[in-house]
mmCIF file of C-alpha atoms and ligand atoms in Angstrom:
data_model
loop_
_atom_site.group_PDB
_atom_site.id
_atom_site.type_symbol
_atom_site.label_atom_id
_atom_site.label_comp_id
_atom_site.label_asym_id
_atom_site.label_seq_id
_atom_site.Cartn_x
_atom_site.Cartn_y
_atom_site.Cartn_z
ATOM 1 C CA MET A 1 100.002 65.024 112.054
ATOM 2 C CA ARG A 2 98.180 68.841 111.678
ATOM 3 C CA SER A 3 98.566 69.227 115.534
ATOM 4 C CA SER A 4 101.076 72.248 115.475
ATOM 5 C CA PHE A 5 97.614 73.992 113.453
ATOM 6 C CA ASP A 6 94.545 75.043 114.989
ATOM 7 C CA GLU A 7 91.349 73.029 114.447
ATOM 8 C CA PRO A 8 89.601 72.747 112.697
ATOM 9 C CA TYR A 9 92.062 73.006 110.047
ATOM 10 C CA LEU A 10 90.820 75.545 106.950
ATOM 11 C CA LEU A 11 90.969 74.001 103.783
ATOM 12 C CA ILE A 12 88.910 76.842 101.966
ATOM 13 C CA PRO A 13 90.709 78.996 99.420
ATOM 14 C CA GLY A 14 92.046 81.392 101.595
ATOM 15 C CA PRO A 15 92.662 82.415 104.349
ATOM 16 C CA THR A 16 94.618 79.172 105.108
ATOM 17 C CA PRO A 17 96.567 78.519 108.341
ATOM 18 C CA VAL A 18 98.905 80.220 109.979
ATOM 19 C CA ALA A 19 102.462 78.496 111.197
ATOM 20 C CA PRO A 20 103.506 79.273 115.027
ATOM 21 C CA SER A 21 106.412 80.595 113.540
ATOM 22 C CA ILE A 22 105.019 83.038 111.386
ATOM 23 C CA ALA A 23 102.022 83.938 113.951
ATOM 24 C CA ALA A 24 104.282 84.988 116.573
ATOM 25 C CA ALA A 25 105.956 87.576 114.330
ATOM 26 C CA ALA A 26 102.904 89.709 115.233
ATOM 27 C CA THR A 27 104.167 90.129 118.577
ATOM 28 C CA ARG A 28 107.016 91.749 117.550
ATOM 29 C CA PRO A 29 107.380 94.803 119.313
ATOM 30 C CA MET A 30 105.785 97.932 117.085
ATOM 31 C CA ILE A 31 108.335 100.661 116.092
ATOM 32 C CA SER A 32 108.725 103.968 115.259
ATOM 33 C CA HIS A 33 106.663 103.978 111.127
ATOM 34 C CA ARG A 34 108.412 107.314 109.918
ATOM 35 C CA GLY A 35 111.787 106.194 111.881
ATOM 36 C CA ARG A 36 115.392 104.321 110.705
ATOM 37 C CA GLU A 37 113.596 100.577 111.267
ATOM 38 C CA MET A 38 110.890 101.723 109.091
ATOM 39 C CA ARG A 39 113.472 102.790 106.133
ATOM 40 C CA ASP A 40 115.166 98.501 107.199
ATOM 41 C CA LEU A 41 112.142 96.961 106.698
ATOM 42 C CA VAL A 42 110.865 98.670 103.579
ATOM 43 C CA GLY A 43 114.184 98.204 101.858
ATOM 44 C CA ASP A 44 114.045 94.392 102.487
ATOM 45 C CA LEU A 45 110.838 93.724 101.338
ATOM 46 C CA LEU A 46 111.213 95.694 98.439
ATOM 47 C CA GLY A 47 114.145 93.432 97.412
ATOM 48 C CA ARG A 48 112.940 90.716 98.349
ATOM 49 C CA LEU A 49 109.688 90.879 96.683
ATOM 50 C CA ARG A 50 111.574 92.262 93.647
ATOM 51 C CA ALA A 51 113.474 89.276 93.201
ATOM 52 C CA LEU A 52 110.604 86.758 94.162
ATOM 53 C CA LEU A 53 108.131 88.614 91.209
ATOM 54 C CA ALA A 54 111.240 89.134 88.853
ATOM 55 C CA THR A 55 110.900 92.500 88.787
ATOM 56 C CA ASP A 56 112.395 95.920 89.489
ATOM 57 C CA SER A 57 108.342 97.547 89.294
ATOM 58 C CA GLU A 58 107.685 98.946 92.458
ATOM 59 C CA VAL A 59 105.991 96.730 95.023
ATOM 60 C CA TYR A 60 103.781 98.441 97.947
ATOM 61 C CA THR A 61 102.379 96.935 100.567
ATOM 62 C CA LEU A 62 99.245 97.898 101.012
ATOM 63 C CA GLY A 63 96.436 97.932 104.055
ATOM 64 C CA THR A 64 93.504 96.604 102.493
ATOM 65 C CA SER A 65 92.509 93.670 101.276
ATOM 66 C CA ALA A 66 92.433 92.503 97.549
ATOM 67 C CA THR A 67 89.901 94.109 96.190
ATOM 68 C CA GLY A 68 91.527 97.602 97.219
ATOM 69 C CA ALA A 69 94.359 97.329 95.631
ATOM 70 C CA MET A 70 91.803 96.092 92.527
ATOM 71 C CA GLU A 71 90.181 99.470 92.952
ATOM 72 C CA ALA A 72 93.092 100.722 92.891
ATOM 73 C CA ALA A 73 94.354 99.957 90.071
ATOM 74 C CA VAL A 74 90.944 100.638 88.349
ATOM 75 C CA ARG A 75 91.320 104.392 89.539
ATOM 76 C CA ASN A 76 94.929 104.576 88.400
ATOM 77 C CA ALA A 77 94.826 103.131 85.403
ATOM 78 C CA ALA A 78 91.941 105.644 84.293
ATOM 79 C CA PRO A 79 90.019 107.070 82.297
ATOM 80 C CA GLY A 80 89.934 103.749 80.321
ATOM 81 C CA PRO A 81 87.810 101.756 78.627
ATOM 82 C CA PHE A 82 89.117 98.574 80.148
ATOM 83 C CA LEU A 83 88.936 94.507 78.807
ATOM 84 C CA HIS A 84 88.101 92.476 81.546
ATOM 85 C CA LEU A 85 88.343 88.850 80.716
ATOM 86 C CA VAL A 86 86.072 86.956 83.052
ATOM 87 C CA GLY A 87 86.255 83.168 82.810
ATOM 88 C CA GLY A 88 84.678 83.521 87.038
ATOM 89 C CA ALA A 89 83.837 85.749 90.319
ATOM 90 C CA PHE A 90 86.720 87.276 90.483
ATOM 91 C CA GLY A 91 87.659 88.229 86.980
ATOM 92 C CA GLY A 92 83.726 89.468 86.832
ATOM 93 C CA ARG A 93 84.828 91.549 90.425
ATOM 94 C CA TRP A 94 87.484 93.780 88.051
ATOM 95 C CA SER A 95 84.506 94.573 86.305
ATOM 96 C CA ASP A 96 82.167 95.756 89.155
ATOM 97 C CA ILE A 97 85.250 98.200 90.437
ATOM 98 C CA ARG A 98 85.831 99.853 87.250
ATOM 99 C CA GLU A 99 80.951 100.418 86.736
ATOM 100 C CA ALA A 100 81.263 101.563 90.190
ATOM 101 C CA CYS A 101 84.106 104.017 89.239
ATOM 102 C CA GLY A 102 81.778 104.982 86.905
ATOM 103 C CA LEU A 103 84.174 104.807 84.323
ATOM 104 C CA GLU A 104 83.838 102.809 80.669
ATOM 105 C CA GLY A 105 84.980 98.831 79.281
ATOM 106 C CA ASP A 106 84.043 96.188 77.857
ATOM 107 C CA ARG A 107 83.938 91.877 79.071
ATOM 108 C CA LEU A 108 85.848 89.053 76.996
ATOM 109 C CA GLU A 109 83.568 86.262 78.404
ATOM 110 C CA VAL A 110 84.492 82.890 78.547
ATOM 111 C CA PRO A 111 82.794 80.084 80.561
ATOM 112 C CA TRP A 112 83.179 78.793 83.500
ATOM 113 C CA GLY A 113 85.347 76.406 84.101
ATOM 114 C CA ARG A 114 87.770 77.314 81.071
ATOM 115 C CA ALA A 115 90.520 79.453 81.064
ATOM 116 C CA PHE A 116 91.367 82.235 78.446
ATOM 117 C CA ASP A 117 92.978 81.773 74.350
ATOM 118 C CA PRO A 118 95.289 84.084 73.949
ATOM 119 C CA ASP A 119 94.250 84.574 70.665
ATOM 120 C CA ALA A 120 90.660 85.353 71.634
ATOM 121 C CA VAL A 121 92.878 88.669 73.860
ATOM 122 C CA ARG A 122 94.294 89.948 70.745
ATOM 123 C CA ASP A 123 90.775 89.844 68.931
ATOM 124 C CA ALA A 124 89.153 91.994 71.552
ATOM 125 C CA LEU A 125 92.055 93.905 71.470
ATOM 126 C CA GLY A 126 92.526 94.429 67.762
ATOM 127 C CA ARG A 127 88.185 95.478 67.228
ATOM 128 C CA ARG A 128 88.557 98.537 70.259
ATOM 129 C CA ARG A 129 91.426 100.478 71.480
ATOM 130 C CA TYR A 130 92.275 99.896 75.447
ATOM 131 C CA ALA A 131 93.819 101.226 78.305
ATOM 132 C CA ALA A 132 93.621 98.229 80.492
ATOM 133 C CA VAL A 133 93.081 94.441 80.506
ATOM 134 C CA THR A 134 92.314 93.022 83.535
ATOM 135 C CA LEU A 135 92.978 89.538 84.049
ATOM 136 C CA VAL A 136 92.674 86.886 86.777
ATOM 137 C CA HIS A 137 95.795 84.357 87.198
ATOM 138 C CA SER A 138 94.702 81.669 89.323
ATOM 139 C CA GLU A 139 90.471 82.494 89.233
ATOM 140 C CA THR A 140 89.627 81.253 92.553
ATOM 141 C CA SER A 141 85.677 80.543 91.869
ATOM 142 C CA THR A 142 86.837 77.934 89.113
ATOM 143 C CA GLY A 143 89.772 76.709 89.988
ATOM 144 C CA VAL A 144 91.352 77.630 86.049
ATOM 145 C CA LEU A 145 94.740 79.016 85.847
ATOM 146 C CA ASN A 146 95.366 80.997 83.090
ATOM 147 C CA PRO A 147 97.972 81.188 81.277
ATOM 148 C CA LEU A 148 99.534 84.873 82.294
ATOM 149 C CA GLU A 149 102.625 83.999 79.734
ATOM 150 C CA GLU A 150 100.843 83.969 76.854
ATOM 151 C CA ILE A 151 98.219 86.778 77.835
ATOM 152 C CA GLY A 152 101.285 89.064 78.593
ATOM 153 C CA ALA A 153 103.167 88.481 75.337
ATOM 154 C CA VAL A 154 99.930 89.390 73.603
ATOM 155 C CA VAL A 155 98.836 92.181 75.418
ATOM 156 C CA GLY A 156 102.470 93.470 74.551
ATOM 157 C CA GLU A 157 101.748 93.864 71.108
ATOM 158 C CA PHE A 158 99.082 97.156 72.159
ATOM 159 C CA GLU A 159 101.738 99.489 73.434
ATOM 160 C CA GLU A 160 98.916 102.171 75.057
ATOM 161 C CA THR A 161 97.061 98.936 76.460
ATOM 162 C CA LEU A 162 97.885 97.857 80.072
ATOM 163 C CA LEU A 163 98.471 94.305 81.602
ATOM 164 C CA LEU A 164 96.605 94.244 85.405
ATOM 165 C CA VAL A 165 96.761 90.553 87.078
ATOM 166 C CA ASP A 166 95.083 89.851 89.961
ATOM 167 C CA THR A 167 97.907 86.844 91.452
ATOM 168 C CA VAL A 168 95.804 86.459 94.841
ATOM 169 C CA THR A 169 95.814 82.380 94.577
ATOM 170 C CA SER A 170 98.624 81.744 92.073
ATOM 171 C CA MET A 171 101.922 84.506 93.996
ATOM 172 C CA THR A 172 104.136 82.327 95.984
ATOM 173 C CA ALA A 173 103.080 79.120 94.221
ATOM 174 C CA VAL A 174 103.293 79.782 91.243
ATOM 175 C CA PRO A 175 106.269 81.163 89.554
ATOM 176 C CA LEU A 176 105.617 84.702 88.159
ATOM 177 C CA GLU A 177 108.126 86.565 86.216
ATOM 178 C CA LEU A 178 106.341 89.974 85.844
ATOM 179 C CA ASP A 179 109.475 91.735 84.122
ATOM 180 C CA ALA A 180 109.814 89.011 81.082
ATOM 181 C CA TRP A 181 106.026 89.032 81.080
ATOM 182 C CA GLY A 182 104.910 92.047 80.828
ATOM 183 C CA VAL A 183 102.599 92.388 83.933
ATOM 184 C CA ASP A 184 102.052 95.826 84.653
ATOM 185 C CA LEU A 185 100.523 95.510 87.998
ATOM 186 C CA CYS A 186 99.915 92.780 89.819
ATOM 187 C CA LEU A 187 98.606 91.869 93.154
ATOM 188 C CA ALA A 188 98.459 89.514 96.179
ATOM 189 C CA GLY A 189 96.661 89.363 99.610
ATOM 190 C CA VAL A 190 99.073 87.844 101.825
ATOM 191 C CA GLN A 191 95.490 85.525 103.147
ATOM 192 C CA LYS A 192 96.348 82.555 100.458
ATOM 193 C CA ALA A 193 99.270 80.869 99.803
ATOM 194 C CA TRP A 194 101.466 83.708 101.530
ATOM 195 C CA ALA A 195 99.344 81.917 104.555
ATOM 196 C CA LEU A 196 99.285 84.647 106.538
ATOM 197 C CA PRO A 197 96.364 86.552 108.211
ATOM 198 C CA PRO A 198 94.338 88.619 106.104
ATOM 199 C CA GLY A 199 94.781 92.503 105.966
ATOM 200 C CA LEU A 200 98.069 93.028 104.086
ATOM 201 C CA THR A 201 98.362 93.851 99.792
ATOM 202 C CA ILE A 202 101.180 93.211 97.968
ATOM 203 C CA CYS A 203 100.706 95.547 94.627
ATOM 204 C CA ALA A 204 103.780 95.650 91.875
ATOM 205 C CA VAL A 205 102.400 98.613 89.675
ATOM 206 C CA SER A 206 105.437 99.019 86.130
ATOM 207 C CA ALA A 207 107.072 101.872 85.301
ATOM 208 C CA ALA A 208 104.405 102.199 82.418
ATOM 209 C CA ALA A 209 102.045 102.135 85.331
ATOM 210 C CA LEU A 210 103.423 104.631 87.680
ATOM 211 C CA GLU A 211 103.075 107.136 84.526
ATOM 212 C CA ARG A 212 99.626 106.445 83.599
ATOM 213 C CA SER A 213 99.085 106.655 87.312
ATOM 214 C CA ARG A 214 100.591 110.963 87.455
ATOM 215 C CA ARG A 215 97.556 111.491 84.544
ATOM 216 C CA ALA A 216 94.251 109.243 86.231
ATOM 217 C CA PRO A 217 91.627 112.259 86.975
ATOM 218 C CA ALA A 218 90.059 110.868 89.808
ATOM 219 C CA LYS A 219 92.184 108.555 92.507
ATOM 220 C CA GLY A 220 91.567 109.947 95.379
ATOM 221 C CA TYR A 221 94.408 110.779 97.883
ATOM 222 C CA HIS A 222 95.088 107.147 99.267
ATOM 223 C CA LEU A 223 94.673 104.631 96.036
ATOM 224 C CA ASP A 224 96.998 107.315 94.799
ATOM 225 C CA TRP A 225 100.473 104.955 93.051
ATOM 226 C CA SER A 226 101.937 108.538 92.680
ATOM 227 C CA LEU A 227 101.591 109.193 96.453
ATOM 228 C CA HIS A 228 103.196 105.685 97.167
ATOM 229 C CA HIS A 229 105.918 105.908 95.235
ATOM 230 C CA SER A 230 107.094 109.412 96.676
ATOM 231 C CA ALA A 231 106.272 107.401 100.045
ATOM 232 C CA LEU A 232 108.582 104.567 98.830
ATOM 233 C CA GLU A 233 111.466 106.318 97.809
ATOM 234 C CA GLU A 234 111.639 107.593 101.373
ATOM 235 C CA GLY A 235 111.708 104.192 102.885
ATOM 236 C CA GLN A 236 107.947 104.828 104.177
ATOM 237 C CA THR A 237 104.655 103.938 103.669
ATOM 238 C CA LEU A 238 101.931 106.046 102.525
ATOM 239 C CA THR A 239 100.238 106.259 106.112
ATOM 240 C CA THR A 240 100.121 103.760 109.257
ATOM 241 C CA PRO A 241 100.662 100.618 107.594
ATOM 242 C CA PRO A 242 99.109 96.987 109.456
ATOM 243 C CA LEU A 243 103.699 96.551 110.901
ATOM 244 C CA SER A 244 102.235 93.497 112.158
ATOM 245 C CA LEU A 245 101.943 91.860 109.140
ATOM 246 C CA MET A 246 104.725 93.483 107.155
ATOM 247 C CA PHE A 247 106.484 91.522 110.261
ATOM 248 C CA GLN A 248 105.052 88.756 109.864
ATOM 249 C CA LEU A 249 105.563 89.041 105.559
ATOM 250 C CA GLN A 250 109.011 89.950 106.462
ATOM 251 C CA ALA A 251 109.097 86.190 109.138
ATOM 252 C CA GLN A 252 107.040 84.120 106.243
ATOM 253 C CA LEU A 253 109.343 85.284 103.666
ATOM 254 C CA ASP A 254 112.552 83.555 105.702
ATOM 255 C CA ARG A 255 110.625 80.584 105.574
ATOM 256 C CA ILE A 256 109.849 80.420 101.347
ATOM 257 C CA GLU A 257 113.652 81.287 100.152
ATOM 258 C CA ALA A 258 114.567 78.572 103.556
ATOM 259 C CA GLU A 259 111.782 75.836 101.254
ATOM 260 C CA GLY A 260 113.369 77.223 97.979
ATOM 261 C CA LEU A 261 111.470 79.371 95.051
ATOM 262 C CA ALA A 262 111.623 75.615 93.166
ATOM 263 C CA ALA A 263 110.383 73.205 95.694
ATOM 264 C CA ARG A 264 107.417 75.697 96.809
ATOM 265 C CA TYR A 265 106.214 75.783 93.498
ATOM 266 C CA SER A 266 107.126 71.967 92.544
ATOM 267 C CA ARG A 267 105.098 70.940 96.210
ATOM 268 C CA HIS A 268 102.146 73.048 95.076
ATOM 269 C CA ARG A 269 101.808 70.992 92.174
ATOM 270 C CA ASP A 270 101.928 68.056 93.261
ATOM 271 C CA LEU A 271 99.303 68.802 95.667
ATOM 272 C CA GLN A 272 96.988 69.411 92.510
ATOM 273 C CA ALA A 273 98.179 65.996 91.557
ATOM 274 C CA ARG A 274 97.390 64.672 94.053
ATOM 275 C CA VAL A 275 94.009 65.788 95.059
ATOM 276 C CA ALA A 276 92.961 65.368 91.046
ATOM 277 C CA ALA A 277 94.209 61.268 91.338
ATOM 278 C CA TRP A 278 91.843 61.765 94.276
ATOM 279 C CA ALA A 279 89.554 62.451 92.388
ATOM 280 C CA GLU A 280 89.653 60.570 89.081
ATOM 281 C CA ASP A 281 86.719 57.493 89.990
ATOM 282 C CA ARG A 282 84.965 59.933 92.132
ATOM 283 C CA PHE A 283 84.372 63.040 90.980
ATOM 284 C CA GLU A 284 84.627 65.529 87.852
ATOM 285 C CA LEU A 285 87.190 68.329 88.244
ATOM 286 C CA PHE A 286 85.114 72.411 87.194
ATOM 287 C CA ALA A 287 87.966 73.678 85.284
ATOM 288 C CA GLU A 288 89.452 72.139 82.344
ATOM 289 C CA GLU A 289 91.937 69.996 81.800
ATOM 290 C CA GLY A 290 95.340 71.462 81.413
ATOM 291 C CA HIS A 291 94.967 75.141 82.898
ATOM 292 C CA ARG A 292 93.960 73.457 87.124
ATOM 293 C CA SER A 293 95.029 76.003 88.670
ATOM 294 C CA PRO A 294 98.019 74.114 91.507
ATOM 295 C CA THR A 295 96.298 76.433 94.733
ATOM 296 C CA LEU A 296 92.979 75.113 95.260
ATOM 297 C CA THR A 297 90.349 72.260 93.472
ATOM 298 C CA PRO A 298 86.707 72.582 92.694
ATOM 299 C CA LEU A 299 85.353 69.643 92.531
ATOM 300 C CA ARG A 300 81.799 68.955 91.146
ATOM 301 C CA MET A 301 79.375 67.206 93.201
ATOM 302 C CA GLU A 302 76.535 65.728 91.686
ATOM 303 C CA GLY A 303 74.087 63.405 93.696
ATOM 304 C CA TYR A 304 75.560 64.920 96.521
ATOM 305 C CA ALA A 305 74.026 67.678 98.450
ATOM 306 C CA VAL A 306 77.010 70.486 99.208
ATOM 307 C CA ASP A 307 76.493 71.715 102.787
ATOM 308 C CA SER A 308 75.630 68.131 104.057
ATOM 309 C CA ILE A 309 78.813 67.080 102.697
ATOM 310 C CA LEU A 310 80.705 69.813 104.244
ATOM 311 C CA GLU A 311 79.271 69.608 107.554
ATOM 312 C CA GLY A 312 80.625 66.059 107.662
ATOM 313 C CA MET A 313 83.105 67.375 107.152
ATOM 314 C CA ARG A 314 82.931 70.197 109.578
ATOM 315 C CA ASP A 315 82.208 67.295 111.882
ATOM 316 C CA ARG A 316 85.575 65.999 111.065
ATOM 317 C CA GLY A 317 87.491 68.575 112.026
ATOM 318 C CA TRP A 318 88.207 70.764 107.862
ATOM 319 C CA ILE A 319 86.535 73.421 107.099
ATOM 320 C CA LEU A 320 85.811 73.181 103.428
ATOM 321 C CA GLY A 321 84.646 76.125 100.761
ATOM 322 C CA ALA A 322 81.272 75.595 98.878
ATOM 323 C CA GLY A 323 81.251 76.709 95.460
ATOM 324 C CA CYS A 324 81.699 80.981 95.135
ATOM 325 C CA GLY A 325 79.292 82.923 93.435
ATOM 326 C CA ARG A 326 76.615 80.987 90.845
ATOM 327 C CA SER A 327 77.969 77.706 91.504
ATOM 328 C CA ARG A 328 77.363 77.993 95.506
ATOM 329 C CA ASP A 329 75.736 74.912 95.567
ATOM 330 C CA GLN A 330 76.851 72.603 92.637
ATOM 331 C CA LEU A 331 80.739 72.372 94.236
ATOM 332 C CA ILE A 332 82.913 72.208 96.886
ATOM 333 C CA ARG A 333 86.384 73.251 96.496
ATOM 334 C CA ILE A 334 89.584 71.929 98.586
ATOM 335 C CA GLY A 335 92.395 74.950 99.165
ATOM 336 C CA HIS A 336 95.566 73.690 99.024
ATOM 337 C CA MET A 337 97.988 76.342 99.311
ATOM 338 C CA GLY A 338 100.415 77.551 101.551
ATOM 339 C CA GLU A 339 101.322 75.374 104.684
ATOM 340 C CA MET A 340 99.303 72.377 103.939
ATOM 341 C CA ARG A 341 101.665 69.291 102.947
ATOM 342 C CA PRO A 342 101.047 65.781 101.561
ATOM 343 C CA GLU A 343 100.176 64.730 104.366
ATOM 344 C CA ILE A 344 97.767 67.031 105.587
ATOM 345 C CA LEU A 345 95.975 66.565 102.388
ATOM 346 C CA ASP A 346 96.192 62.866 102.265
ATOM 347 C CA ALA A 347 93.871 63.115 105.964
ATOM 348 C CA ALA A 348 91.266 65.384 104.542
ATOM 349 C CA LEU A 349 90.798 63.421 101.605
ATOM 350 C CA ARG A 350 90.297 60.084 103.410
ATOM 351 C CA ASP A 351 87.903 61.575 105.717
ATOM 352 C CA LEU A 352 86.042 62.886 102.824
ATOM 353 C CA ASP A 353 85.556 59.290 101.521
ATOM 354 C CA GLY A 354 84.009 58.727 105.302
ATOM 355 C CA VAL A 355 81.847 61.694 104.934
ATOM 356 C CA LEU A 356 80.584 60.911 100.807
ATOM 357 C CA GLU A 357 80.537 56.655 102.463
ATOM 358 C CA GLY A 358 78.060 58.178 105.207
ATOM 359 C CA ALA A 359 75.675 60.375 102.573
ATOM 360 C CA ARG A 360 75.703 57.108 100.200
ATOM 361 C CA GLU A 361 74.150 55.312 102.291
ATOM 362 C CA ARG A 362 71.596 57.904 103.292
ATOM 363 C CA ARG A 363 70.277 57.789 100.581
HETATM 364 C C1 PLP B 1 91.349 85.996 92.425
HETATM 365 C C2 PLP B 1 90.771 86.994 93.593
HETATM 366 N N1 PLP B 1 90.604 88.273 93.490
HETATM 367 C C3 PLP B 1 90.374 89.118 94.382
HETATM 368 C C4 PLP B 1 89.956 88.272 95.754
HETATM 369 C C5 PLP B 1 89.431 89.382 96.808
HETATM 370 O O1 PLP B 1 89.776 89.028 97.877
HETATM 371 P P1 PLP B 1 89.466 90.350 99.298
HETATM 372 O O2 PLP B 1 88.774 89.343 99.706
HETATM 373 O O3 PLP B 1 91.315 89.905 100.476
HETATM 374 O O4 PLP B 1 89.369 91.787 99.072
HETATM 375 C C6 PLP B 1 89.509 86.890 96.009
HETATM 376 C C7 PLP B 1 89.287 86.507 97.866
HETATM 377 O O5 PLP B 1 89.147 84.781 97.729
HETATM 378 C C8 PLP B 1 89.610 86.065 94.929
HETATM 379 O O6 PLP B 1 90.386 84.498 95.303
#
């Protein structure tokens, strides 16, 4: 059933399994990163990523994990102040990065497992003039999908305020309409719903964000969007890029376009509904109802030792995630994104039932 993928099968919320044809795309011969083939590759990726994200923004492919692109966003939107919407570990990471850069900002917090209320965001923006708001769309530590469109409309009421969004576990699994929703920066590492090996981050930067970047005081060199902009205008990247990953991204765009975006989004919604239905008489879902991410499901493991469940699943060929940060020992997190199919998920849940039964018997 899962014979075309490696075992043990990764059910963590990224990195995710990579399809064999996509793994093979990494073996394409190298090209000159300053040559004609590179211009073709960069142009092709730019057009297709813009279509996918419904935007006219610049779209850079950066040779870094997502955190590097988050730091780039903070440095290019500097000096702030920033308003960080923090409802989990990755919302907090924006704030940590900003502090590490020596910049000013505030946190608007919700309890882990809860989504942000756009009205609360409006109230916070009314109390102080912020240069930028940071948001995590799908918070991987809690499984919450925040209402991006509604928050975008609120931030849009504040003309000077940029909206910087981490879409690490939503891009390609959830519709994104960056221009219509007023998103100035959207980023995603490719090891999640893109189902590629880690090392590349897609980063869409609006004209307003680029303008802000031109005035930002201490961007350094490698993270400077205006330098990435000049390179893109030449059909190049600023520095030598991870070419193999770019080939894989191009191949994955073919697969995504063949599946069709609407079908891909509905496949992810169905996978989430499947886990939720299975969990109904077993466990409480950590994320609040109505705001559950279609790409991962954290379950409250009341009465079970998380590590022994994870070990039991590993023995059966599945790697699941523990909780993240402060919820490390209370949750297991099941990733269901990228190449995930209903029959693979059902097989994993059947094995999880077996592991849970064994754990109950030992009690
Ligand atoms: C929502 C979110 N943001 C940021 C990150 C950080 O990504 P990376 O480890 O690629 O820097 C992750 C990683 O899991 C994530 O899930």
